[in-house]
CSV table of C-alpha atoms and ligand atoms in Angstrom, one decimal:
chain,number,residue,atom,x,y,z
A,1,UNK,CA,-15.5,13.3,11.3
A,2,UNK,CA,-13.2,12.3,8.4
A,3,UNK,CA,-9.6,11.5,9.1
A,4,UNK,CA,-8.1,10.5,12.4
A,5,UNK,CA,-7.2,12.5,15.6
A,6,UNK,CA,-5.3,10.7,18.4
A,7,UNK,CA,-3.0,13.0,20.2
A,8,UNK,CA,-3.3,11.5,23.7
A,9,UNK,CA,-3.8,8.2,25.4
A,10,UNK,CA,-6.5,9.5,27.7
A,11,UNK,CA,-8.6,12.3,26.3
A,12,UNK,CA,-12.2,11.5,25.8
A,13,UNK,CA,-12.5,8.7,23.2
A,14,UNK,CA,-15.0,9.5,20.5
A,15,UNK,CA,-14.6,6.8,17.9
A,16,UNK,CA,-12.8,3.4,18.1
A,17,UNK,CA,-12.1,0.6,15.7
A,18,UNK,CA,-12.8,-3.0,16.8
A,19,UNK,CA,-13.1,-6.4,15.1
A,20,UNK,CA,-15.7,-8.8,16.5
A,21,UNK,CA,-13.9,-12.2,16.8
A,22,UNK,CA,-15.4,-14.5,14.1
A,23,UNK,CA,-15.1,-17.9,12.5
A,24,UNK,CA,-11.4,-17.4,12.1
A,25,UNK,CA,-11.2,-18.7,15.8
A,26,UNK,CA,-12.9,-21.9,14.7
A,27,UNK,CA,-9.8,-22.7,12.5
A,28,UNK,CA,-7.3,-22.6,15.4
A,29,UNK,CA,-6.0,-26.1,16.1
A,30,UNK,CA,-3.6,-27.3,18.8
A,31,UNK,CA,-0.8,-27.7,16.2
A,32,UNK,CA,-1.2,-24.2,14.8
A,33,UNK,CA,-1.5,-22.3,18.1
A,34,UNK,CA,2.1,-21.4,18.4
A,35,UNK,CA,2.4,-20.2,14.7
A,36,UNK,CA,-0.9,-18.3,15.1
A,37,UNK,CA,0.2,-16.7,18.4
A,38,UNK,CA,-2.5,-18.1,20.7
A,39,UNK,CA,-2.0,-20.1,23.9
A,40,UNK,CA,-5.4,-21.9,23.9
A,41,UNK,CA,-8.5,-22.2,21.8
A,42,UNK,CA,-11.2,-19.7,22.8
A,43,UNK,CA,-14.8,-20.8,22.9
A,44,UNK,CA,-16.1,-18.6,20.1
A,45,UNK,CA,-19.7,-18.1,21.3
A,46,UNK,CA,-18.5,-16.8,24.7
A,47,UNK,CA,-15.7,-14.8,23.2
A,48,UNK,CA,-18.2,-13.0,21.0
A,49,UNK,CA,-20.5,-12.3,24.0
A,50,UNK,CA,-17.6,-10.9,25.9
A,51,UNK,CA,-16.6,-8.8,22.9
A,52,UNK,CA,-20.1,-7.5,22.4
A,53,UNK,CA,-20.2,-6.5,26.1
A,54,UNK,CA,-16.9,-4.6,25.5
A,55,UNK,CA,-18.4,-2.8,22.5
A,56,UNK,CA,-21.6,-2.0,24.4
A,57,UNK,CA,-19.7,-0.7,27.4
A,58,UNK,CA,-17.8,1.7,25.1
A,59,UNK,CA,-21.0,2.9,23.4
A,60,UNK,CA,-22.6,3.4,26.9
A,61,UNK,CA,-19.7,5.7,27.6
A,62,UNK,CA,-20.2,7.8,24.5
A,63,UNK,CA,-17.8,6.1,22.1
A,64,UNK,CA,-18.8,5.4,18.5
A,65,UNK,CA,-17.7,1.8,17.7
A,66,UNK,CA,-16.6,1.1,14.1
A,67,UNK,CA,-15.8,-2.4,12.9
A,68,UNK,CA,-12.8,-3.2,10.7
A,69,UNK,CA,-14.9,-5.6,8.6
A,70,UNK,CA,-17.4,-2.8,7.9
A,71,UNK,CA,-14.8,-0.3,6.8
A,72,UNK,CA,-13.3,-2.9,4.4
A,73,UNK,CA,-16.8,-3.8,3.1
A,74,UNK,CA,-17.4,-0.1,2.4
A,75,UNK,CA,-14.2,0.1,0.4
A,76,UNK,CA,-15.3,-2.8,-1.8
A,77,UNK,CA,-18.9,-1.6,-2.1
A,78,UNK,CA,-17.9,1.9,-3.1
A,79,UNK,CA,-15.1,0.8,-5.4
A,80,UNK,CA,-16.3,-2.3,-7.2
A,81,UNK,CA,-13.1,-2.3,-9.4
A,82,UNK,CA,-11.1,-3.0,-6.3
A,83,UNK,CA,-12.7,-6.4,-5.5
A,84,UNK,CA,-10.6,-8.4,-8.0
A,85,UNK,CA,-7.2,-6.9,-7.2
A,86,UNK,CA,-7.9,-7.2,-3.5
A,87,UNK,CA,-8.8,-10.9,-3.9
A,88,UNK,CA,-5.7,-11.6,-6.0
A,89,UNK,CA,-3.4,-9.9,-3.6
A,90,UNK,CA,-5.1,-11.6,-0.6
A,91,UNK,CA,-4.5,-15.0,-2.3
A,92,UNK,CA,-0.9,-14.2,-3.2
A,93,UNK,CA,-0.2,-13.1,0.4
A,94,UNK,CA,-1.9,-16.2,1.8
A,95,UNK,CA,1.0,-18.1,0.2
A,96,UNK,CA,-0.9,-19.7,-2.7
A,97,UNK,CA,1.7,-19.9,-5.4
A,98,UNK,CA,0.5,-22.3,-8.1
A,99,UNK,CA,-1.6,-20.8,-11.0
A,100,UNK,CA,-4.1,-23.7,-10.6
A,101,UNK,CA,-4.8,-23.0,-6.9
A,102,UNK,CA,-4.8,-19.2,-7.4
A,103,UNK,CA,-7.6,-19.7,-9.9
A,104,UNK,CA,-9.5,-22.3,-7.8
A,105,UNK,CA,-9.5,-20.1,-4.7
A,106,UNK,CA,-10.2,-16.9,-6.7
A,107,UNK,CA,-13.3,-18.5,-8.3
A,108,UNK,CA,-14.4,-20.1,-5.1
A,109,UNK,CA,-14.4,-16.7,-3.2
A,110,UNK,CA,-15.7,-14.6,-6.1
A,111,UNK,CA,-18.5,-17.0,-7.0
A,112,UNK,CA,-19.7,-18.0,-3.5
A,113,UNK,CA,-19.3,-14.7,-1.7
A,114,UNK,CA,-21.1,-12.1,-3.9
A,115,UNK,CA,-21.8,-10.0,-0.8
A,116,UNK,CA,-18.7,-8.0,0.1
A,117,UNK,CA,-19.2,-8.3,3.9
A,118,UNK,CA,-19.4,-12.1,3.6
A,119,UNK,CA,-16.3,-12.0,1.4
A,120,UNK,CA,-14.3,-9.9,3.9
A,121,UNK,CA,-15.3,-12.2,6.8
A,122,UNK,CA,-14.4,-15.2,4.7
A,123,UNK,CA,-10.9,-13.8,4.0
A,124,UNK,CA,-10.5,-13.5,7.7
A,125,UNK,CA,-11.8,-17.0,8.4
A,126,UNK,CA,-9.5,-19.0,6.1
A,127,UNK,CA,-10.4,-21.8,3.7
A,128,UNK,CA,-10.4,-25.5,4.3
A,129,UNK,CA,-9.5,-27.8,1.4
A,130,UNK,CA,-12.8,-29.6,1.9
A,131,UNK,CA,-14.6,-26.5,0.8
A,132,UNK,CA,-13.0,-26.4,-2.6
A,133,UNK,CA,-14.3,-29.7,-4.1
A,134,UNK,CA,-11.2,-30.1,-6.4
A,135,UNK,CA,-11.1,-33.0,-8.8
A,136,UNK,CA,-8.5,-35.1,-7.2
A,137,UNK,CA,-7.7,-37.1,-10.4
A,138,UNK,CA,-6.3,-33.9,-11.8
A,139,UNK,CA,-3.5,-33.4,-9.4
A,140,UNK,CA,-0.9,-35.4,-7.5
A,141,UNK,CA,-0.9,-32.8,-4.7
A,142,UNK,CA,-4.6,-33.2,-4.1
A,143,UNK,CA,-4.4,-37.0,-4.2
A,144,UNK,CA,-1.7,-37.3,-1.5
A,145,UNK,CA,-2.9,-34.3,0.6
A,146,UNK,CA,-4.9,-34.7,3.8
A,147,UNK,CA,-8.6,-34.3,3.0
A,148,UNK,CA,-9.2,-31.6,5.7
A,149,UNK,CA,-6.5,-28.9,6.0
A,150,UNK,CA,-6.4,-25.2,5.8
A,151,UNK,CA,-5.3,-24.1,2.4
A,152,UNK,CA,-5.7,-20.5,3.3
A,153,UNK,CA,-4.8,-20.0,7.0
A,154,UNK,CA,-7.2,-18.0,9.3
A,155,UNK,CA,-6.2,-14.6,10.9
A,156,UNK,CA,-7.3,-15.2,14.5
A,157,UNK,CA,-5.5,-12.1,15.9
A,158,UNK,CA,-7.6,-9.6,14.0
A,159,UNK,CA,-9.6,-8.8,17.1
A,160,UNK,CA,-6.4,-7.1,18.4
A,161,UNK,CA,-7.1,-4.1,16.2
A,162,UNK,CA,-4.4,-2.1,18.1
A,163,UNK,CA,-1.5,-3.7,16.3
A,164,UNK,CA,-1.7,-3.8,12.5
A,165,UNK,CA,-2.1,-0.1,12.0
A,166,UNK,CA,-1.8,2.7,14.5
A,167,UNK,CA,-3.0,6.2,14.7
A,168,UNK,CA,-0.3,8.8,15.4
A,169,UNK,CA,-1.8,12.3,15.8
A,170,UNK,CA,-3.6,13.0,12.5
A,171,UNK,CA,-1.6,10.3,10.7
A,172,UNK,CA,-1.2,6.5,10.6
A,173,UNK,CA,1.5,3.9,10.7
A,174,UNK,CA,0.6,0.9,8.5
A,175,UNK,CA,2.7,-1.6,10.2
A,176,UNK,CA,5.1,-4.3,9.0
A,177,UNK,CA,4.4,-7.1,11.5
A,178,UNK,CA,6.8,-9.4,13.3
A,179,UNK,CA,5.0,-12.6,12.4
A,180,UNK,CA,3.9,-14.1,9.1
A,181,UNK,CA,0.4,-14.6,10.4
A,182,UNK,CA,-0.1,-11.1,11.5
A,183,UNK,CA,1.6,-9.5,8.5
A,184,UNK,CA,-1.3,-10.7,6.4
A,185,UNK,CA,-3.8,-8.7,8.5
A,186,UNK,CA,-2.4,-5.4,7.3
A,187,UNK,CA,-3.9,-5.8,3.9
A,188,UNK,CA,-7.2,-4.4,5.2
A,189,UNK,CA,-5.3,-1.3,6.4
A,190,UNK,CA,-3.6,-0.9,3.0
A,191,UNK,CA,-7.0,-0.8,1.2
A,192,UNK,CA,-8.8,1.3,3.8
A,193,UNK,CA,-6.1,4.0,3.8
A,194,UNK,CA,-6.0,3.9,0.1
A,195,UNK,CA,-9.7,3.9,-0.8
A,196,UNK,CA,-12.0,4.7,2.1
A,197,UNK,CA,-13.3,8.3,1.7
A,198,UNK,CA,-12.8,8.9,5.5
A,199,UNK,CA,-9.2,7.7,5.5
A,200,UNK,CA,-7.6,8.0,2.1
A,201,UNK,CA,-6.1,11.4,2.8
A,202,UNK,CA,-4.5,10.5,6.2
A,203,UNK,CA,-0.7,10.9,6.1
A,204,UNK,CA,1.1,7.6,6.3
A,205,UNK,CA,4.2,7.4,8.5
A,206,UNK,CA,5.1,3.8,7.8
A,207,UNK,CA,4.4,1.2,5.2
A,208,UNK,CA,3.7,-2.5,5.4
A,209,UNK,CA,6.3,-2.9,2.7
A,210,UNK,CA,9.1,-1.6,4.8
A,211,UNK,CA,11.8,-4.0,5.9
A,212,UNK,CA,11.7,-3.6,9.7
A,213,UNK,CA,8.8,-4.6,12.0
A,214,UNK,CA,6.8,-2.4,14.2
A,215,UNK,CA,3.4,-3.0,15.9
A,216,UNK,CA,0.7,-0.7,17.2
A,217,UNK,CA,0.9,-2.1,20.7
A,218,UNK,CA,4.3,-0.4,21.0
A,219,UNK,CA,2.9,3.0,19.9
A,220,UNK,CA,1.6,5.4,22.6
A,221,UNK,CA,0.5,9.0,22.0
A,222,UNK,CA,1.7,10.6,25.2
A,223,UNK,CA,0.6,14.1,24.1
A,224,UNK,CA,0.5,16.2,21.0
A,225,UNK,CA,4.3,16.6,21.0
A,226,UNK,CA,5.5,13.4,22.5
A,227,UNK,CA,5.2,9.9,21.1
A,228,UNK,CA,6.4,6.8,23.0
A,229,UNK,CA,7.4,3.7,21.1
A,230,UNK,CA,8.5,0.4,22.5
A,231,UNK,CA,11.6,-1.5,21.3
A,232,UNK,CA,10.3,-5.0,22.0
A,233,UNK,CA,9.9,-8.4,20.6
A,234,UNK,CA,7.6,-6.8,18.0
A,235,UNK,CA,9.3,-3.5,17.2
A,236,UNK,CA,12.8,-3.1,15.9
A,237,UNK,CA,14.9,0.1,16.5
A,238,UNK,CA,15.4,0.5,12.8
A,239,UNK,CA,11.7,0.9,12.3
A,240,UNK,CA,11.5,3.6,15.0
A,241,UNK,CA,14.4,5.5,13.3
A,242,UNK,CA,12.4,5.4,10.0
A,243,UNK,CA,9.1,6.3,11.7
A,244,UNK,CA,10.9,9.3,13.4
A,245,UNK,CA,12.2,10.6,10.1
A,246,UNK,CA,8.8,10.4,8.5
A,247,UNK,CA,7.0,12.1,11.4
A,248,UNK,CA,9.6,14.9,11.8
A,249,UNK,CA,9.5,15.5,8.1
A,250,UNK,CA,5.7,16.0,8.1
A,251,UNK,CA,5.3,19.8,8.6
A,252,UNK,CA,1.7,19.2,9.8
A,253,UNK,CA,2.7,17.0,12.7
A,254,UNK,CA,3.4,18.7,16.1
A,255,UNK,CA,5.4,15.7,17.4
A,256,UNK,CA,8.9,16.9,18.2
A,257,UNK,CA,10.1,14.1,20.6
A,258,UNK,CA,9.9,10.3,20.4
A,259,UNK,CA,10.7,8.3,23.5
A,260,UNK,CA,11.9,4.8,22.7
A,261,UNK,CA,11.3,2.5,25.6
A,262,UNK,CA,13.6,-0.5,25.4
A,263,UNK,CA,11.7,-3.4,27.2
A,264,UNK,CA,12.7,-7.0,27.6
A,265,UNK,CA,12.1,-9.2,24.6
A,266,UNK,CA,9.7,-12.0,25.5
A,267,UNK,CA,6.2,-13.2,24.9
A,268,UNK,CA,4.7,-12.1,28.2
A,269,UNK,CA,5.8,-8.5,27.4
A,270,UNK,CA,5.5,-8.6,23.7
A,271,UNK,CA,4.5,-4.9,23.3
A,272,UNK,CA,5.0,-1.8,25.4
A,273,UNK,CA,1.3,-1.7,26.1
A,274,UNK,CA,1.4,-5.1,27.8
A,275,UNK,CA,3.5,-3.5,30.5
A,276,UNK,CA,2.6,0.2,30.5
A,277,UNK,CA,-0.6,2.1,29.9
A,278,UNK,CA,-1.8,5.6,30.8
A,279,UNK,CA,-5.0,5.7,32.9
A,280,UNK,CA,-5.2,9.4,34.0
A,281,UNK,CA,-3.5,12.7,33.5
A,282,UNK,CA,-0.8,11.8,36.0
A,283,UNK,CA,-1.2,8.0,36.4
A,284,UNK,CA,0.1,4.9,34.6
A,285,UNK,CA,-0.2,1.2,35.2
A,286,UNK,CA,3.0,-0.6,35.0
A,287,UNK,CA,4.3,-4.2,35.2
A,288,UNK,CA,7.0,-4.0,37.9
A,289,UNK,CA,9.0,-6.6,36.0
A,290,UNK,CA,10.2,-3.9,33.5
A,291,UNK,CA,11.4,-1.4,36.0
A,292,UNK,CA,15.0,-2.8,36.3
A,293,UNK,CA,15.7,-3.6,32.7
A,294,UNK,CA,13.9,-0.6,31.1
A,295,UNK,CA,16.1,2.0,29.2
A,296,UNK,CA,14.6,5.1,27.6
A,297,UNK,CA,16.0,7.0,24.6
A,298,UNK,CA,15.0,10.5,23.5
A,299,UNK,CA,14.8,11.0,19.8
A,300,UNK,CA,14.5,14.6,18.5
A,301,UNK,CA,15.0,16.1,15.0
A,302,UNK,CA,18.5,17.4,14.1
A,303,UNK,CA,18.9,19.0,10.7
A,304,UNK,CA,17.7,16.6,8.1
A,305,UNK,CA,18.2,13.7,10.5
A,306,UNK,CA,17.6,12.7,14.1
A,307,UNK,CA,19.5,13.0,17.4
A,308,UNK,CA,19.3,10.1,20.0
A,309,UNK,CA,20.2,10.4,23.6
A,310,UNK,CA,20.0,7.8,26.4
A,311,UNK,CA,18.0,9.1,29.4
A,312,UNK,CA,19.4,8.3,32.8
A,313,UNK,CA,16.6,9.6,35.1
A,314,UNK,CA,14.1,7.3,36.7
A,315,UNK,CA,10.9,6.7,34.6
A,316,UNK,CA,8.7,8.9,36.8
A,317,UNK,CA,11.1,11.8,36.2
A,318,UNK,CA,11.3,11.2,32.5
A,319,UNK,CA,7.5,11.2,32.2
A,320,UNK,CA,7.2,14.3,34.5
A,321,UNK,CA,9.6,16.2,32.2
A,322,UNK,CA,7.5,15.5,29.1
A,323,UNK,CA,4.0,15.7,30.6
A,324,UNK,CA,4.7,18.7,32.8
A,325,UNK,CA,3.4,17.3,36.1
A,326,UNK,CA,4.4,14.7,38.7
A,327,UNK,CA,3.4,11.2,37.7
A,328,UNK,CA,2.4,8.1,39.7
A,329,UNK,CA,3.3,4.6,38.4
A,330,UNK,CA,0.8,2.0,39.8
A,331,UNK,CA,2.2,-1.5,39.8
A,332,UNK,CA,0.1,-4.3,38.2
A,333,UNK,CA,-0.8,-6.9,40.9
A,334,UNK,CA,-0.3,-4.3,43.6
A,335,UNK,CA,3.4,-4.9,43.7
A,336,UNK,CA,3.2,-8.6,44.7
A,337,UNK,CA,5.4,-10.6,42.3
A,338,UNK,CA,3.1,-13.6,41.9
A,339,UNK,CA,0.0,-11.5,41.5
A,340,UNK,CA,1.9,-9.1,39.1
A,341,UNK,CA,3.1,-12.0,36.9
A,342,UNK,CA,-0.3,-13.7,36.8
A,343,UNK,CA,-2.2,-10.6,36.1
A,344,UNK,CA,0.2,-9.1,33.6
A,345,UNK,CA,0.0,-12.4,31.7
A,346,UNK,CA,-3.8,-11.7,31.5
A,347,UNK,CA,-3.2,-8.1,30.5
A,348,UNK,CA,-3.7,-6.4,33.9
A,349,UNK,CA,-1.6,-3.5,32.7
A,350,UNK,CA,-3.3,-3.4,29.3
A,351,UNK,CA,-6.1,-0.9,29.9
A,352,UNK,CA,-8.0,1.3,27.5
A,353,UNK,CA,-8.6,4.8,28.7
A,354,UNK,CA,-12.0,6.1,27.7
A,355,UNK,CA,-11.5,9.5,29.4
A,356,UNK,CA,-9.1,10.7,32.1
A,357,UNK,CA,-9.5,8.4,35.1
A,358,UNK,CA,-12.0,6.1,33.3
A,359,UNK,CA,-10.6,2.9,32.0
A,360,UNK,CA,-11.7,-0.5,30.5
A,361,UNK,CA,-10.1,-3.4,32.3
A,362,UNK,CA,-10.5,-7.2,32.3
A,363,UNK,CA,-12.7,-8.5,35.1
A,364,UNK,CA,-10.3,-11.4,35.9
A,365,UNK,CA,-7.5,-9.1,37.1
A,366,UNK,CA,-9.0,-8.4,40.5
A,367,UNK,CA,-5.9,-7.6,42.5
A,368,UNK,CA,-4.8,-4.9,40.0
A,369,UNK,CA,-8.4,-3.6,39.6
A,370,UNK,CA,-8.8,-3.2,43.3
A,371,UNK,CA,-5.6,-1.2,43.5
A,372,UNK,CA,-6.8,1.0,40.6
A,373,UNK,CA,-10.1,1.7,42.4
A,374,UNK,CA,-8.3,2.6,45.6
A,375,UNK,CA,-6.4,5.2,43.5
A,376,UNK,CA,-9.7,6.7,42.5
A,377,UNK,CA,-9.8,5.3,38.9
A,378,UNK,CA,-13.3,4.4,37.6
A,379,UNK,CA,-13.4,1.0,36.0
A,380,UNK,CA,-15.4,-0.3,33.1
A,381,UNK,CA,-15.1,-4.0,33.8
A,382,UNK,CA,-15.1,-6.4,30.8
A,383,UNK,CA,-15.8,-10.1,31.0
A,384,UNK,CA,-12.6,-11.8,29.9
A,385,UNK,CA,-12.6,-15.6,30.3
A,386,UNK,CA,-12.3,-16.4,26.6
A,387,UNK,CA,-11.0,-13.1,25.0
A,388,UNK,CA,-7.9,-13.3,27.2
A,389,UNK,CA,-6.7,-16.6,25.7
A,390,UNK,CA,-5.4,-14.6,22.7
A,391,UNK,CA,-3.0,-12.7,25.1
A,392,UNK,CA,-4.3,-9.2,24.7
A,393,UNK,CA,-6.5,-6.9,26.8
A,394,UNK,CA,-8.8,-3.9,26.2
A,395,UNK,CA,-6.1,-1.7,24.7
A,396,UNK,CA,-4.9,-4.4,22.4
A,397,UNK,CA,-8.5,-5.0,21.3
A,398,UNK,CA,-9.2,-1.4,20.3
A,399,UNK,CA,-7.7,1.3,17.9
A,400,UNK,CA,-8.8,4.8,18.8
A,401,UNK,CA,-9.6,6.7,15.6
A,402,UNK,CA,-10.7,10.0,17.3
A,403,UNK,CA,-10.0,11.4,20.7
A,404,UNK,CA,-11.3,14.9,21.7
A,405,UNK,CA,-8.5,17.5,21.7
B,501,LIG,N1,-1.0,-4.8,21.8
B,501,LIG,C1,-1.0,-6.1,22.2
B,501,LIG,O1,-0.4,-6.5,23.1
B,501,LIG,N2,-1.7,-7.0,21.4
B,501,LIG,C2,-1.9,-8.3,21.8
B,501,LIG,C3,-1.7,-9.2,20.6
B,501,LIG,C4,-1.9,-10.7,20.9
B,501,LIG,C5,-1.6,-11.6,19.8
B,501,LIG,N3,-2.0,-13.0,20.1
B,501,LIG,C6,-0.2,-11.5,19.3
B,501,LIG,O2,0.6,-12.3,19.8
B,501,LIG,O3,0.1,-10.7,18.5
């Protein structure tokens, strides 16, 4: 199975991309939490156990699990000439500007991490100044600097593989991210979609070098013809315009409609998938908090360009029109405002559909989970005490590569 095939949110999931949370979480500190988009410091050992349980539950349901770190390692193993430019680009994008430090860090990584997998994991982890053993008498900066500080920041959000690149049908959007910290993550996507034999021929609908930001949590493949994209804290309308042009201009793509969902701009609802995910052919979970403010726009091709129309019908009717059947919206928290806010904060609406009516959910959202079960949905329940501290659920932690047609 080379390439990618994701033309639905619910059809049987065959292959999925994950990243096992690693030592990058050990470099989160109270002062860097806000900048690194965490609300607390997860206990790594337990976060890894929970993540392994997630991966195993997917395997038990017939899904092949592929890890981001392994794909990137394969790129470097199969293309040895890429190791040096990758490292140089990584160091530049980590904000290392002086020639002296660029060389110190390049030599440190290149000499101490001959094994490509170790190197890839180290780039994710970050580098503390204490590791570099610089000769302090050679530089004023080193002499006045704190002894222990991150010279290369960690990338703790990598376990949210949903966001930095996103499959759209048989193509991919390599995203320009909203935040500095997450923009560094897309370097792995750039190299995988340039060099990996399974992915190098996949059409690219967006580039990490574009100006406007867009993240995968806002991109939902409703069906072969219809894509939904959130206008959110993380995704700008200009990026959706550009994405629409590129998709409509790809003759191989059957997508003829993009629905832009304009959701409130705040951290609790950072992406469309934090408030809205599909769980069955005719069912969606939804955070009731978006129902008032939500506006939906229809984007279709017109000549060389696009046509945009605001839709006035209620959300159920809009979905019914494009999916071709009546649709039920199931409120997170069972409709109670307090339960809805609490459980949406811990990703109660952020489910990963493994097959129609079979979804992975966080264990902690018991009010929402009970409602889903009452509606006949089968749940694959994932332990979630530590993983949830990063503010993302099962959909955020997974990027489908292949769903059955
Ligand atoms: N699709 C998602 O909602 N992903 C969750 C991303 C959480 C991460 N801490 C972030 O703020 O980007």
